[in-house]
Amino acid sequence: MRSQSISALAQSLRAGEFSSVELTREYLDRIAALNPQLNSYITVCEESALQEAELADRRIRGGDAGLLAGIPIAHKDIFCSEGVRTSCGSRMLDNFIAPYDAHVVSRFREAGAVMLGKTNMDEFAMGSSNETSYYGAVRNPWHPERVAGGSSGGSAAAVAAGLCVAATGTDTGGSIRQPAAFCGITGLKPTYGRVSRFGMIAFASSLDQGGPMTRSAEDAALMLEVMAGFDERDSTSAEQPVADYRAALEQDLKGLRIGVPKEYMDAALDEEIAASVQLALDEYVRLGAELVEISLPNTHLAVPTYYVVAPAECSSNLSRFDGVRYGYRCREPKDLEDLYKRSRGEGFGQEVKRRIMIGTYALSAGYYDAYYLKAQKLRHRISDDFRAAFEKVDLIMGPTAPSTAFGLGEKADDPVNMYLCDIYTIAANLAGLPGMSIPVRPVDGMPVGLQLIGNYFDEGRLLNAAHRLQQESNWHLATPVTSE
Ligand code: GLN
């Protein structure tokens, strides 16, 4: 398995040490060998990937290659990709061939990247274990009986097992950071609005954000540079210029103030996970940073607030899947109502239906004030906690998830227990802040993630802090046995 960074691979391609066709072939062979077990891809685009690689080779020879020319990557199957099935992990879209590219997909095309395929995910990105996918669960490359995390579990497992160089993911409540933590890779959820959501199938529009999933912070910086930027087709896209993330990587951390929320590092946190997080924090102190205890007093309200806001938005977004224009349609409908009911009843899985029902209830006339409006108020309070904290500190750090990857099936029948997997990640989505997960010392052979939360549009500082730790340690270089 190749362990070089994207920039090292790009350099080798330019130097003619190997071609993109050879590199792409190598990844396709690994996918053929390992994907039947891991189930990290829903669709593999062998033919088009090799064509894209050939084109990249020609461009590289001609000297007009883009930033990622010839680099084999994968996209979460939530991003529309022209001419390729875009299932969103659902039976509802099992037959859906996207007629256009998502903004993110077209940015990678323009940069010359090769798309190996589309990765597995929880149905409509609802889940924390990838077990709600219509295509079956993804297996964790570190332990075949454990989950890969979710909802971007396919991307996380593919990066960890070397089935692509890097991948895209989306994060509504933790879906980039939590699977990154479970699979031992680097994942970044940018500030809300930093990456265009055009062509990214909507779950909860005020929370969804796409971002990179990579082996290292250095690779994430490069990926984010390609993905980020204003797009007029997304009305929430930020007009803010894109920073030079790679240039920020090497900055000195002397004087960096790191806030450690006492609500994250409390007695309820697993002792061994706390010890791994503390070890990384100590390393930051050695690098010149200062640790400041902070409080985010509304932390306990993040999960309940999210589970009103996200289902409410999902119930509205998913009303477009009606069996009429595209997607699944039931057989021989009797009339229009029967068509709607059976198409949705047969096309959606259990978790998606649960969310639609909760959301519709929370938005209904009699309950709107009691649930939805109340949740919006709490959302403000949670944002205010962060605003106050960022007056005292530059970055916030703590655990990404309360446990390491759990067993397949272990939480499948207990939705609330599953929802609690995102207890540390959800608040950043509610506030719209950028968050990142990087691997730290494993516990019992399973990866552990350190979460970094930054102020709005401060992705450069997140990447800088993550990169400096990765220069001083080798946790991010560890690879699972399946990939040797
Ligand atoms: N696990 C959370 C949920 O099920 C978050 C999912 C996500 O970030 N897409 O909603």
XYZ file of N, CA and C in Angstrom, residues 248-258 280 283-290 394-395 397 452 460-472:
111
model
N -0.077 27.685 5.239
C -0.256 27.865 6.682
C 0.240 26.668 7.492
N 0.493 25.533 6.815
C 0.766 24.278 7.530
C 1.928 24.344 8.514
N 2.986 25.043 8.104
C 4.239 24.975 8.868
C 4.325 25.972 10.019
N 3.332 26.854 10.144
C 3.457 27.899 11.155
C 3.751 27.362 12.557
N 4.523 28.162 13.279
C 4.906 27.817 14.640
C 3.682 27.858 15.560
N 3.630 26.946 16.516
C 2.471 26.923 17.410
C 2.717 27.677 18.723
N 3.869 28.328 18.803
C 4.198 29.032 20.045
C 3.093 30.029 20.393
N 2.593 29.943 21.609
C 1.579 30.901 22.048
C 0.156 30.535 21.653
N -0.021 29.436 20.914
C -1.371 29.016 20.530
C -2.177 28.664 21.784
N -3.355 29.254 21.912
C -4.174 28.969 23.094
C -5.207 27.898 22.741
N -5.064 26.739 23.382
C -5.979 25.622 23.104
C -6.986 25.490 24.239
N -1.900 13.683 23.389
C -1.770 14.604 22.253
C -1.728 16.052 22.743
N 1.612 16.921 23.938
C 2.512 17.130 22.806
C 2.379 18.577 22.297
N 1.140 19.071 22.288
C 0.935 20.466 21.880
C 1.625 21.442 22.834
N 1.607 21.096 24.116
C 2.283 21.959 25.094
C 3.776 21.978 24.780
N 4.318 20.806 24.456
C 5.729 20.708 24.091
C 6.034 21.561 22.850
N 5.050 21.679 21.965
C 5.229 22.469 20.747
C 5.012 23.970 20.986
N 4.762 24.338 22.228
C 4.673 25.766 22.549
C 3.264 26.278 22.792
N 2.267 25.396 22.696
C 0.892 25.846 22.927
C 0.582 25.883 24.417
N -0.511 26.554 24.709
C -0.919 26.690 26.108
C -2.324 26.102 26.227
N -7.745 30.087 20.779
C -7.657 30.067 19.312
C -8.279 28.810 18.724
N -8.178 27.724 19.469
C -8.691 26.438 19.003
C -9.285 25.707 20.200
N -9.958 21.723 21.672
C -9.617 20.316 21.421
C -10.243 19.392 22.449
N -10.441 18.742 16.763
C -10.036 20.144 16.815
C -11.208 20.954 16.276
N -7.374 27.102 8.151
C -5.907 27.165 8.056
C -5.248 26.835 9.391
N -5.813 27.372 10.454
C -5.231 27.131 11.774
C -5.449 25.676 12.215
N -6.609 25.129 11.893
C -6.873 23.716 12.215
C -5.845 22.824 11.521
N -5.673 23.080 10.232
C -4.755 22.259 9.436
C -3.324 22.423 9.924
N -2.976 23.637 10.294
C -1.649 23.936 10.822
C -1.385 23.134 12.108
N -2.336 23.202 13.039
C -2.152 22.481 14.306
C -2.101 20.972 14.059
N -2.985 20.485 13.183
C -3.007 19.047 12.893
C -1.689 18.618 12.240
N -1.214 19.409 11.305
C 0.021 19.065 10.586
C 1.233 19.036 11.520
N 1.293 20.013 12.412
C 2.457 20.056 13.313
C 2.479 18.823 14.216
N 1.330 18.386 14.672
C 1.299 17.179 15.501
C 1.716 15.969 14.658
N 1.275 15.938 13.420
C 1.603 14.806 12.549
C 3.082 14.792 12.166
N 3.739 15.949 12.263
C 5.185 15.959 12.026
C 5.950 15.398 13.212
N 5.340 15.527 14.388
C 6.020 15.112 15.620
C 5.652 13.696 16.051
